[in-house]
Short mmCIF file of C-alpha atoms in Angstrom, two decimals:
data_model
loop_
_atom_site.label_atom_id
_atom_site.label_comp_id
_atom_site.label_asym_id
_atom_site.label_seq_id
_atom_site.Cartn_x
_atom_site.Cartn_y
_atom_site.Cartn_z
CA MET A 1 308.38 -115.43 -66.10
CA PHE A 2 310.69 -116.86 -63.44
CA ARG A 3 311.45 -115.00 -60.24
CA PHE A 4 313.33 -116.95 -57.60
CA SER A 5 315.33 -115.79 -54.61
CA LYS A 6 318.58 -116.73 -56.37
CA ARG A 7 319.71 -115.85 -59.85
CA PHE A 8 318.31 -118.24 -62.39
CA ARG A 9 319.35 -119.00 -65.97
CA LEU A 10 316.73 -120.28 -68.36
CA ASP A 11 319.15 -122.75 -69.88
CA LYS A 12 319.07 -124.71 -66.58
CA LEU A 13 315.36 -125.30 -67.10
CA PHE A 14 316.01 -126.77 -70.53
CA LYS A 15 318.66 -129.10 -69.10
CA ASN A 16 315.96 -130.61 -66.80
CA GLY A 17 314.23 -132.01 -69.87
CA ALA A 18 311.11 -129.86 -69.58
CA ILE A 19 311.52 -128.45 -73.11
CA CYS A 20 314.28 -128.10 -75.70
CA LYS A 21 315.55 -124.86 -77.15
CA SER A 22 314.77 -125.88 -80.68
CA GLY A 23 311.16 -126.66 -79.73
CA LEU A 24 310.70 -123.28 -78.09
CA MET A 25 312.29 -121.56 -81.10
CA ALA A 26 309.85 -123.36 -83.40
CA LEU A 27 306.94 -122.25 -81.25
CA ILE A 28 308.14 -118.63 -81.25
CA LEU A 29 308.74 -118.59 -85.01
CA HIS A 30 305.34 -120.22 -85.65
CA ASP A 31 303.77 -117.37 -83.69
CA GLY A 32 305.04 -114.91 -86.26
CA THR A 33 307.45 -113.01 -84.03
CA SER A 34 311.01 -112.17 -85.12
CA GLY A 35 313.06 -115.24 -84.25
CA HIS A 36 316.43 -113.52 -83.71
CA GLY A 37 315.00 -110.71 -81.55
CA VAL A 38 312.94 -112.98 -79.32
CA ALA A 39 315.64 -115.61 -79.03
CA SER A 40 318.21 -113.03 -77.98
CA ARG A 41 315.85 -111.85 -75.20
CA TYR A 42 314.50 -115.17 -73.92
CA LEU A 43 317.39 -117.53 -74.51
CA SER A 44 320.10 -115.22 -73.23
CA HIS A 45 322.70 -116.73 -70.92
CA GLU A 46 322.73 -113.51 -68.92
CA PRO A 47 321.07 -113.94 -65.50
CA LEU A 48 317.71 -112.23 -64.83
CA SER A 49 318.14 -109.24 -62.57
CA TYR A 50 315.73 -107.59 -60.15
CA ASN A 51 316.91 -104.21 -61.42
CA GLU A 52 313.82 -102.59 -62.96
CA ASP A 53 315.53 -101.41 -66.14
CA SER A 54 317.23 -104.69 -66.98
CA TYR A 55 314.12 -106.69 -66.05
CA THR A 56 311.86 -104.80 -68.46
CA LYS A 57 314.37 -105.19 -71.24
CA CYS A 58 314.35 -109.00 -70.88
CA ILE A 59 310.63 -109.54 -70.18
CA PRO A 60 307.88 -107.85 -72.26
CA PRO A 61 305.40 -105.73 -70.28
CA LEU A 62 301.91 -107.13 -69.72
CA PHE A 63 300.11 -103.79 -69.84
CA HIS A 64 299.11 -104.45 -73.47
CA PRO A 65 297.87 -107.60 -75.23
CA LEU A 66 300.63 -109.90 -76.45
CA PRO A 67 300.90 -110.00 -80.25
CA GLY A 68 299.37 -113.10 -81.82
CA LEU A 69 297.70 -114.26 -78.58
CA LYS A 70 294.01 -115.08 -79.01
CA LEU A 71 291.85 -114.87 -75.90
CA PRO A 72 288.75 -117.08 -75.46
CA ILE A 73 285.37 -115.37 -75.44
CA CYS A 74 284.19 -114.75 -71.88
CA LEU A 75 280.84 -116.23 -70.84
CA PRO A 76 278.23 -113.73 -69.68
CA ASP A 77 277.61 -113.54 -65.93
CA SER A 78 274.09 -114.91 -66.45
CA ALA A 79 275.31 -118.14 -68.06
CA GLU A 80 275.05 -121.28 -65.94
CA LEU A 81 278.12 -123.49 -66.00
CA ASN A 82 276.07 -126.68 -65.79
CA PRO A 83 272.32 -125.96 -65.91
CA THR A 84 269.90 -128.44 -64.38
CA LYS A 85 268.25 -130.59 -67.04
CA VAL A 86 264.85 -132.18 -66.50
CA THR A 87 263.28 -134.96 -68.59
CA THR A 88 259.78 -136.32 -67.99
CA LEU A 89 259.29 -139.99 -68.89
CA PRO A 90 256.02 -141.11 -70.52
CA ASN A 91 254.77 -142.45 -67.16
CA GLY A 92 255.21 -139.02 -65.51
CA LEU A 93 258.41 -139.76 -63.58
CA ARG A 94 260.91 -136.90 -63.84
CA VAL A 95 264.67 -137.30 -64.20
CA ALA A 96 266.65 -134.19 -63.21
CA SER A 97 270.41 -133.74 -63.04
CA GLU A 98 273.26 -131.28 -63.02
CA ASP A 99 276.76 -132.19 -64.13
CA SER A 100 279.94 -131.12 -62.34
CA LEU A 101 283.67 -131.68 -62.37
CA GLY A 102 285.19 -134.14 -59.95
CA PRO A 103 285.20 -137.91 -59.50
CA ALA A 104 282.14 -138.23 -57.22
CA ALA A 105 278.38 -137.91 -57.64
CA CYS A 106 275.19 -138.16 -55.61
CA VAL A 107 271.98 -139.76 -56.87
CA GLY A 108 268.64 -139.65 -55.08
CA ILE A 109 264.98 -140.48 -55.46
CA TYR A 110 262.50 -138.00 -53.98
CA VAL A 111 258.83 -138.84 -53.52
CA ASP A 112 255.73 -136.71 -52.97
CA SER A 113 254.80 -138.77 -49.93
CA GLY A 114 254.83 -138.03 -46.22
CA SER A 115 252.77 -138.00 -43.07
CA ILE A 116 250.20 -135.60 -44.64
CA TYR A 117 249.07 -138.51 -46.84
CA GLU A 118 248.51 -140.86 -43.91
CA THR A 119 245.03 -141.94 -42.87
CA GLU A 120 243.89 -143.01 -39.44
CA GLU A 121 244.75 -146.57 -40.42
CA SER A 122 248.23 -145.74 -41.70
CA THR A 123 249.32 -143.26 -38.99
CA GLY A 124 253.06 -143.63 -38.32
CA VAL A 125 253.86 -145.46 -41.58
CA THR A 126 256.05 -142.60 -42.92
CA HIS A 127 258.27 -142.85 -39.84
CA LEU A 128 258.62 -146.61 -40.39
CA LEU A 129 259.32 -146.21 -44.12
CA GLU A 130 262.32 -144.05 -43.28
CA ARG A 131 263.64 -146.78 -40.99
CA LEU A 132 262.95 -149.53 -43.54
CA ALA A 133 264.95 -147.83 -46.29
CA PHE A 134 267.58 -150.02 -47.98
CA LYS A 135 266.21 -153.19 -46.40
CA SER A 136 265.40 -156.40 -48.33
CA THR A 137 263.97 -156.14 -51.85
CA LYS A 138 262.63 -158.65 -54.38
CA HIS A 139 266.15 -159.06 -55.77
CA ARG A 140 268.47 -158.52 -52.79
CA SER A 141 268.61 -159.29 -49.12
CA HIS A 142 269.49 -156.54 -46.66
CA LEU A 143 272.90 -158.18 -46.20
CA GLN A 144 273.57 -158.07 -49.96
CA ILE A 145 272.64 -154.39 -50.09
CA VAL A 146 275.02 -153.57 -47.24
CA HIS A 147 277.78 -155.58 -48.90
CA GLU A 148 277.34 -153.84 -52.28
CA VAL A 149 277.33 -150.37 -50.75
CA GLU A 150 280.39 -151.05 -48.62
CA SER A 151 282.32 -152.70 -51.47
CA ILE A 152 282.40 -149.42 -53.43
CA GLY A 153 282.71 -147.13 -50.42
CA GLY A 154 279.29 -145.59 -50.97
CA ASN A 155 277.09 -143.75 -48.50
CA VAL A 156 273.30 -144.19 -48.44
CA GLY A 157 270.63 -142.37 -46.45
CA ALA A 158 266.91 -141.72 -46.17
CA SER A 159 264.90 -138.87 -44.70
CA ALA A 160 261.18 -138.50 -44.02
CA SER A 161 259.25 -135.26 -43.76
CA ARG A 162 255.61 -134.28 -43.68
CA GLU A 163 255.37 -133.70 -47.43
CA GLN A 164 258.25 -135.60 -49.06
CA MET A 165 260.51 -138.64 -48.72
CA GLY A 166 264.11 -138.76 -49.86
CA TYR A 167 266.57 -141.60 -50.59
CA SER A 168 270.17 -140.80 -51.58
CA TYR A 169 273.35 -142.62 -52.61
CA ASP A 170 276.71 -140.79 -52.61
CA THR A 171 279.46 -142.52 -54.57
CA LEU A 172 282.18 -142.32 -57.25
CA LYS A 173 281.07 -141.70 -60.81
CA ALA A 174 282.78 -144.87 -62.02
CA TYR A 175 280.11 -146.95 -60.22
CA LEU A 176 277.13 -144.96 -61.51
CA PRO A 177 275.31 -147.81 -63.37
CA ALA A 178 275.45 -150.12 -60.34
CA VAL A 179 274.49 -147.29 -57.98
CA VAL A 180 271.42 -146.22 -59.96
CA GLU A 181 270.25 -149.83 -60.31
CA LEU A 182 270.60 -150.54 -56.58
CA LEU A 183 268.91 -147.28 -55.57
CA ILE A 184 265.94 -147.89 -57.88
CA ASP A 185 265.67 -151.50 -56.68
CA CYS A 186 265.55 -150.39 -53.02
CA VAL A 187 262.88 -147.74 -53.65
CA ARG A 188 260.82 -149.64 -56.21
CA ASN A 189 260.93 -153.23 -54.96
CA PRO A 190 260.88 -153.36 -51.13
CA VAL A 191 259.26 -156.50 -49.66
CA PHE A 192 258.73 -155.29 -46.04
CA LEU A 193 259.57 -158.60 -44.39
CA ASP A 194 257.70 -159.13 -41.13
CA SER A 195 260.96 -159.67 -39.25
CA GLU A 196 262.44 -156.38 -40.50
CA VAL A 197 259.21 -154.46 -39.84
CA GLN A 198 258.98 -155.79 -36.28
CA GLU A 199 262.62 -154.96 -35.62
CA GLN A 200 262.08 -151.34 -36.66
CA VAL A 201 258.81 -151.09 -34.71
CA ASN A 202 260.66 -152.17 -31.56
CA ARG A 203 263.44 -149.66 -32.17
CA THR A 204 260.91 -146.89 -32.76
CA LYS A 205 259.18 -147.72 -29.47
CA TRP A 206 262.50 -147.39 -27.69
CA GLU A 207 263.17 -144.09 -29.47
CA ILE A 208 259.80 -142.69 -28.40
CA GLY A 209 260.32 -143.88 -24.85
CA ASP A 210 263.67 -142.11 -24.74
CA ILE A 211 262.22 -138.77 -25.84
CA THR A 212 263.93 -136.96 -22.94
CA LYS A 213 267.14 -136.99 -25.00
CA ASP A 214 265.53 -134.96 -27.80
CA PRO A 215 262.74 -132.72 -26.41
CA GLN A 216 263.28 -130.22 -29.29
CA GLN A 217 262.00 -132.77 -31.83
CA PHE A 218 259.11 -133.64 -29.55
CA LEU A 219 258.19 -129.95 -29.20
CA LEU A 220 258.34 -129.38 -32.97
CA ASP A 221 255.97 -132.29 -33.56
CA SER A 222 253.72 -130.96 -30.79
CA LEU A 223 253.58 -127.49 -32.39
CA HIS A 224 252.14 -129.06 -35.54
CA LEU A 225 249.61 -131.09 -33.58
CA ALA A 226 248.44 -127.98 -31.72
CA GLY A 227 248.73 -125.43 -34.54
CA TYR A 228 247.16 -127.24 -37.51
CA SER A 229 243.99 -129.12 -38.24
CA GLY A 230 244.07 -131.46 -41.19
CA ALA A 231 247.11 -132.92 -42.93
CA LEU A 232 249.93 -131.03 -41.18
CA GLY A 233 248.32 -131.75 -37.81
CA LYS A 234 249.20 -135.43 -38.20
CA PRO A 235 252.30 -136.60 -36.30
CA LEU A 236 255.52 -137.27 -38.20
CA MET A 237 256.88 -139.33 -35.32
CA ALA A 238 254.85 -142.52 -35.04
CA PRO A 239 252.67 -142.52 -31.88
CA GLU A 240 253.16 -145.50 -29.59
CA SER A 241 249.49 -146.47 -29.97
CA ALA A 242 249.88 -146.60 -33.77
CA LEU A 243 252.95 -148.82 -33.56
CA GLU A 244 250.82 -151.59 -32.08
CA ARG A 245 248.75 -151.67 -35.28
CA ILE A 246 251.47 -151.26 -37.93
CA ASN A 247 252.50 -154.33 -39.89
CA GLY A 248 253.98 -155.18 -43.27
CA SER A 249 250.65 -155.26 -45.11
CA LYS A 250 249.64 -151.75 -43.94
CA ILE A 251 253.03 -150.34 -44.92
CA ARG A 252 252.78 -152.07 -48.30
CA LYS A 253 249.32 -150.62 -48.95
CA PHE A 254 250.46 -147.06 -48.16
CA TYR A 255 253.56 -147.57 -50.31
CA GLN A 256 251.57 -148.79 -53.33
CA GLU A 257 249.17 -145.83 -53.13
CA ASN A 258 251.85 -143.14 -52.88
CA TYR A 259 255.08 -144.41 -54.48
CA THR A 260 253.91 -144.00 -58.07
CA ALA A 261 255.77 -142.69 -61.12
CA ASP A 262 254.07 -139.28 -61.22
CA HIS A 263 255.02 -138.68 -57.56
CA MET A 264 258.74 -139.39 -58.06
CA VAL A 265 261.85 -137.51 -59.15
CA LEU A 266 265.19 -139.17 -59.84
CA ALA A 267 267.72 -136.41 -59.11
CA ALA A 268 271.49 -136.41 -59.42
CA PHE A 269 274.44 -134.07 -59.06
CA GLY A 270 277.76 -134.70 -60.78
CA VAL A 271 276.23 -136.83 -63.55
CA ASP A 272 275.82 -136.29 -67.29
CA HIS A 273 272.10 -136.10 -68.01
CA GLU A 274 272.12 -138.34 -71.08
CA ASP A 275 274.18 -140.98 -69.25
CA LEU A 276 271.72 -140.93 -66.35
CA LEU A 277 268.75 -141.28 -68.70
CA ALA A 278 270.37 -144.19 -70.53
CA ILE A 279 270.82 -146.05 -67.25
CA ALA A 280 267.59 -145.15 -65.47
CA GLU A 281 264.92 -145.16 -68.19
CA PRO A 282 264.99 -148.96 -68.82
CA LEU A 283 264.59 -149.46 -65.05
CA LEU A 284 261.73 -146.99 -64.58
CA TYR A 285 259.72 -146.84 -67.82
CA ASP A 286 257.17 -149.45 -66.67
CA LEU A 287 256.56 -147.99 -63.20
CA GLU A 288 252.82 -147.31 -63.00
CA ARG A 289 251.18 -143.90 -62.67
CA GLY A 290 249.03 -143.31 -59.63
CA ILE A 291 245.38 -142.39 -59.44
CA ALA A 292 244.96 -138.61 -59.58
CA MET A 293 244.21 -137.25 -56.11
CA GLU A 294 244.24 -133.89 -54.37
CA VAL A 295 246.94 -132.92 -51.93
CA PRO A 296 245.47 -133.17 -48.40
CA LYS A 297 244.51 -129.76 -47.02
CA SER A 298 245.75 -128.12 -43.83
CA THR A 299 244.26 -125.24 -41.85
CA TYR A 300 246.32 -123.23 -39.38
CA THR A 301 244.37 -122.66 -36.17
CA GLY A 302 246.92 -122.06 -33.40
CA GLY A 303 246.72 -123.79 -30.05
CA ASP A 304 248.50 -124.92 -26.89
CA PHE A 305 250.30 -128.16 -26.01
CA ARG A 306 251.88 -128.93 -22.62
CA HIS A 307 253.79 -132.02 -21.57
CA LYS A 308 254.56 -132.20 -17.86
CA ILE A 309 257.61 -134.18 -16.86
CA CYS A 310 260.06 -134.09 -13.98
CA SER A 311 263.03 -132.15 -15.33
CA GLU A 312 265.38 -129.37 -14.25
CA LYS A 313 264.87 -127.70 -17.64
CA THR A 314 261.68 -126.28 -19.09
CA HIS A 315 261.32 -125.91 -22.85
CA VAL A 316 258.88 -123.39 -24.29
CA ALA A 317 258.23 -122.63 -27.98
CA LEU A 318 256.12 -119.79 -29.37
CA ALA A 319 255.23 -120.05 -33.07
CA PHE A 320 253.13 -118.37 -35.77
CA GLU A 321 252.11 -119.24 -39.33
CA VAL A 322 254.30 -118.42 -42.33
CA PRO A 323 251.68 -117.77 -45.04
CA GLY A 324 252.47 -118.99 -48.54
CA GLY A 325 255.31 -121.38 -47.68
CA TRP A 326 257.97 -122.21 -50.26
CA ARG A 327 255.72 -121.27 -53.16
CA HIS A 328 255.97 -117.60 -52.11
CA GLU A 329 259.70 -117.39 -52.80
CA LYS A 330 260.16 -113.77 -51.73
CA ASP A 331 258.55 -114.31 -48.32
CA ALA A 332 260.40 -117.62 -47.88
CA THR A 333 263.70 -115.84 -48.60
CA ALA A 334 262.79 -113.01 -46.22
CA LEU A 335 261.96 -115.57 -43.52
CA THR A 336 265.37 -117.22 -43.95
CA VAL A 337 267.08 -113.85 -43.49
CA LEU A 338 264.85 -113.02 -40.52
CA GLN A 339 265.75 -116.30 -38.82
CA THR A 340 269.45 -115.60 -39.37
CA LEU A 341 269.02 -112.05 -38.08
CA MET A 342 267.39 -113.27 -34.87
CA GLY A 343 269.75 -116.23 -34.58
CA GLY A 344 270.46 -117.32 -31.05
CA GLY A 345 271.75 -120.63 -29.75
CA GLY A 346 273.09 -122.14 -26.54
CA SER A 347 274.51 -120.22 -23.60
CA PHE A 348 277.90 -121.78 -24.35
CA SER A 349 279.41 -121.57 -27.80
CA ALA A 350 282.95 -121.87 -29.08
CA GLY A 351 282.00 -120.05 -32.27
CA GLY A 352 282.54 -116.52 -33.49
CA PRO A 353 280.42 -114.23 -35.69
CA GLY A 354 279.73 -117.10 -38.08
CA LYS A 355 278.10 -119.01 -35.24
CA GLY A 356 275.53 -116.30 -34.59
CA MET A 357 277.32 -114.48 -31.76
CA HIS A 358 276.30 -111.15 -33.32
CA SER A 359 272.64 -112.08 -33.82
CA ARG A 360 269.89 -110.25 -31.94
CA LEU A 361 269.03 -113.11 -29.60
CA TYR A 362 272.67 -113.56 -28.61
CA LEU A 363 273.27 -109.88 -27.96
CA ARG A 364 269.90 -109.03 -26.41
CA VAL A 365 269.06 -112.24 -24.54
CA LEU A 366 271.85 -114.79 -24.04
CA ASN A 367 274.44 -112.16 -23.12
CA LYS A 368 272.00 -110.45 -20.76
CA TYR A 369 270.22 -113.28 -18.92
CA GLN A 370 272.50 -115.94 -17.50
CA GLU A 371 269.51 -118.05 -16.45
CA VAL A 372 268.75 -118.77 -20.12
CA GLN A 373 270.42 -121.97 -21.33
CA SER A 374 269.26 -121.72 -24.93
CA PHE A 375 267.29 -119.17 -26.93
CA LEU A 376 266.94 -119.46 -30.70
CA ALA A 377 264.72 -118.73 -33.68
CA PHE A 378 263.44 -121.68 -35.72
CA SER A 379 261.28 -122.36 -38.75
CA SER A 380 259.58 -125.25 -40.54
CA ILE A 381 258.43 -124.36 -44.05
CA TYR A 382 256.19 -126.40 -46.35
CA ASN A 383 254.82 -125.90 -49.86
CA ASP A 384 251.95 -123.59 -48.88
CA THR A 385 252.45 -122.72 -45.22
CA GLY A 386 254.95 -122.97 -42.39
CA LEU A 387 255.85 -122.16 -38.79
CA PHE A 388 258.24 -119.56 -37.40
CA GLY A 389 258.99 -118.86 -33.78
CA VAL A 390 261.33 -118.82 -30.80
CA HIS A 391 262.37 -121.76 -28.61
CA SER A 392 263.81 -121.25 -25.12
CA ILE A 393 265.32 -123.52 -22.46
CA THR A 394 265.52 -122.27 -18.88
CA GLY A 395 265.04 -123.38 -15.32
CA SER A 396 261.44 -123.48 -14.09
CA ASP A 397 261.97 -120.44 -11.86
CA PHE A 398 262.87 -118.25 -14.86
CA VAL A 399 260.47 -119.64 -17.47
CA SER A 400 257.87 -116.90 -17.02
CA LYS A 401 260.49 -114.21 -17.62
CA ALA A 402 261.85 -116.14 -20.63
CA VAL A 403 258.39 -116.14 -22.24
CA ASP A 404 258.12 -112.41 -21.57
CA VAL A 405 261.50 -111.85 -23.26
CA ALA A 406 260.45 -113.97 -26.26
CA VAL A 407 257.27 -111.91 -26.69
CA ASN A 408 259.28 -108.68 -26.59
CA GLU A 409 261.79 -109.93 -29.18
CA LEU A 410 259.05 -111.01 -31.57
CA HIS A 411 257.31 -107.66 -31.13
CA ALA A 412 260.58 -105.86 -31.86
CA ILE A 413 261.12 -107.39 -35.31
CA ALA A 414 257.56 -106.38 -36.27
CA THR A 415 258.07 -102.76 -35.16
CA PRO A 416 259.44 -100.32 -37.77
CA GLY A 417 262.80 -98.87 -36.78
CA GLN A 418 263.73 -101.61 -34.30
CA VAL A 419 265.96 -103.51 -36.76
CA THR A 420 268.93 -101.58 -38.17
CA GLU A 421 270.41 -101.58 -41.66
CA LEU A 422 273.64 -103.00 -40.22
CA GLU A 423 271.77 -105.97 -38.76
CA LEU A 424 270.00 -106.57 -42.05
CA HIS A 425 273.26 -106.32 -44.01
CA ARG A 426 274.98 -108.79 -41.69
CA ALA A 427 272.05 -111.21 -41.81
CA LYS A 428 271.90 -111.09 -45.61
CA ASN A 429 275.63 -111.79 -45.88
CA ALA A 430 275.39 -114.67 -43.39
CA THR A 431 272.44 -116.14 -45.28
CA ARG A 432 274.24 -115.83 -48.61
CA LEU A 433 277.29 -117.55 -47.15
CA ALA A 434 275.21 -120.38 -45.68
CA ILE A 435 273.46 -120.97 -49.03
CA LEU A 436 276.69 -121.09 -51.02
CA LEU A 437 278.49 -123.27 -48.46
CA ASN A 438 275.60 -125.74 -48.40
CA LEU A 439 275.74 -126.01 -52.18
CA GLU A 440 279.32 -127.26 -51.90
CA SER A 441 277.83 -130.56 -50.71
CA ARG A 442 276.85 -133.07 -53.42
CA ALA A 443 274.11 -134.57 -51.26
CA ILE A 444 272.54 -131.17 -50.55
CA VAL A 445 272.58 -130.17 -54.23
CA ALA A 446 270.98 -133.47 -55.29
CA GLU A 447 268.33 -133.03 -52.60
CA ASP A 448 267.76 -129.42 -53.65
CA ILE A 449 267.22 -130.52 -57.25
CA GLY A 450 264.77 -133.26 -56.28
CA ARG A 451 262.73 -131.22 -53.81
CA GLN A 452 262.53 -128.15 -56.05
CA VAL A 453 261.27 -130.24 -58.98
CA LEU A 454 258.61 -131.75 -56.69
CA THR A 455 257.58 -128.28 -55.42
CA TYR A 456 258.00 -125.99 -58.44
CA GLY A 457 258.15 -128.43 -61.36
CA CYS A 458 261.64 -127.14 -62.19
CA ARG A 459 264.89 -126.24 -60.48
CA LYS A 460 265.37 -122.51 -60.03
CA PRO A 461 269.04 -121.44 -60.16
CA VAL A 462 270.71 -120.22 -56.98
CA ASP A 463 271.17 -116.79 -58.58
CA TYR A 464 267.40 -116.36 -58.56
CA PHE A 465 267.22 -116.77 -54.78
CA LEU A 466 270.32 -114.62 -54.27
CA ARG A 467 268.65 -111.83 -56.25
CA CYS A 468 265.57 -112.16 -54.04
CA LEU A 469 267.90 -111.89 -51.04
CA ASP A 470 269.71 -108.81 -52.38
CA GLU A 471 266.40 -107.02 -53.03
CA LEU A 472 265.14 -107.45 -49.46
CA THR A 473 264.63 -104.31 -47.41
CA LEU A 474 263.86 -103.60 -43.78
CA ASP A 475 260.26 -102.90 -44.78
CA ASP A 476 259.99 -106.40 -46.28
CA LEU A 477 261.10 -108.00 -43.00
CA THR A 478 258.79 -105.79 -40.93
CA ILE A 479 255.76 -106.53 -43.13
CA LEU A 480 256.45 -110.28 -43.03
CA ALA A 481 256.86 -110.23 -39.24
CA GLN A 482 253.61 -108.28 -38.82
CA LYS A 483 251.82 -110.71 -41.12
CA MET A 484 253.04 -113.70 -39.09
CA LEU A 485 252.25 -112.18 -35.68
CA SER A 486 248.70 -111.42 -36.85
CA SER A 487 248.04 -115.18 -37.07
CA PRO A 488 246.92 -117.14 -33.97
CA LEU A 489 249.64 -118.08 -31.48
CA THR A 490 250.81 -121.68 -31.14
CA MET A 491 252.52 -122.67 -27.87
CA ALA A 492 254.22 -125.89 -26.83
CA SER A 493 256.03 -126.57 -23.54
CA TRP A 494 257.85 -129.51 -21.99
CA GLY A 495 259.12 -130.00 -18.43
CA ASP A 496 257.83 -128.18 -15.34
CA VAL A 497 254.95 -126.60 -17.27
CA ASP A 498 253.14 -125.37 -14.13
CA HIS A 499 255.30 -122.23 -14.22
CA VAL A 500 254.65 -121.53 -17.91
CA PRO A 501 252.26 -118.55 -18.40
CA SER A 502 248.79 -119.42 -19.66
CA TYR A 503 248.10 -119.52 -23.38
CA ALA A 504 245.42 -116.84 -23.08
CA SER A 505 247.72 -114.36 -21.33
CA VAL A 506 250.48 -114.74 -23.92
CA ALA A 507 248.12 -114.65 -26.91
CA GLN A 508 246.49 -111.50 -25.57
CA ARG A 509 249.80 -109.64 -25.64
CA PHE A 510 250.16 -110.30 -29.36
CA GLN A 511 246.55 -109.43 -30.12
CA ALA A 512 246.90 -106.13 -28.28
CA SER A 513 249.84 -105.11 -30.47
CA ILE A 514 248.15 -105.81 -33.82
#
């Protein structure tokens, strides 16, 4: 069907060489339709008219199926376009991938290793391992690795957390064999040269000394130190005292104990599973299994941490335990919605509704108290537990009021009837949008595959979590909030902490409401 602003004759299209009349006639006749009748309608030299009567005479209506046209069978809504495939090698290492259209792919290696596995001797090693990623190996110098990555326009990265480590390589599919080989070499064969270790130790010391530029990260680490005893109470950021003891041999010992085949997942997005296996298996089949050991335990206790420093701003964070962690998917999904519902942010924002301007903390706090520079909800979730709370930044003269406001806001979400259906609906939509937008990123999908396989042993489809989200009710959020607020309070503050209310006075307000 051709509808242009000027009259158009079909014979002009044929003159452009797109198709010949005899070819179209053969196609029409092969379809079993009367050749003379169709030809007289479609190959007419009369111009197409916008008059309704003449138009319908020349072009068949589309209200009914066209004769002879076979439609493909539609896939059911539950069918996954490219399901995640997981293969476990004989040594316990898992290879997981999901294919996709497009010329690019992301490959990563994810390891069940983090600061929770550190001992007193190896404190801070996880932080250093992140910094030593893609350095010299048994087969390549650091300079060679940089040259190979840059020559194909790739992008590499590493991230450390308390429970897992991740290494990723984003590239074009055409370079997949070279990419997988380099990634495995960097994760499997690091040499931890003394010169490279010392360079990263010095940089880490400078980073710790310049903590004033990132007090939020310092506070988050402090919340774990104060709130947990055991594994999660160990610092993720290497303490300065530990840096004096760290050397290549200690890093190597920690690496050999934790970077074993049964603790690893090779994950990829945008890659055919059989192709990935064919490349990776010869490079990984002889990687040794580790000695079976229990995951270090953590106990949530609550507590208080205060760091006094000369600053115009005072940071205060109030947090509570998220029972169950990622392994309780319904509560984890409810927590994500609850964090979106509370929202918050800085006092200045160029964003609109998508930036949280309609969240509770924006409407009820930031728009009301001009002394507040930042007020937001945060969370850190792990396999079996987590933290959820509110972080505020104000001047020292307003910090006591800011803590009072934070207590009231946390009480409100745990009180039936305080959160409306409209707020819940908006938060669920915003959470759904954030999930789907994040999954447009190759690196995020590859990371999601790797971390889910480490946590659950499989990769649960996004539809599963979206169904959990759709089923959430106001009662679910209220019950979760009440459950969290019944745990002991954890407080952390930074700046002019003399004006911060005492831990006992704040904790008592939550205990009185239970």
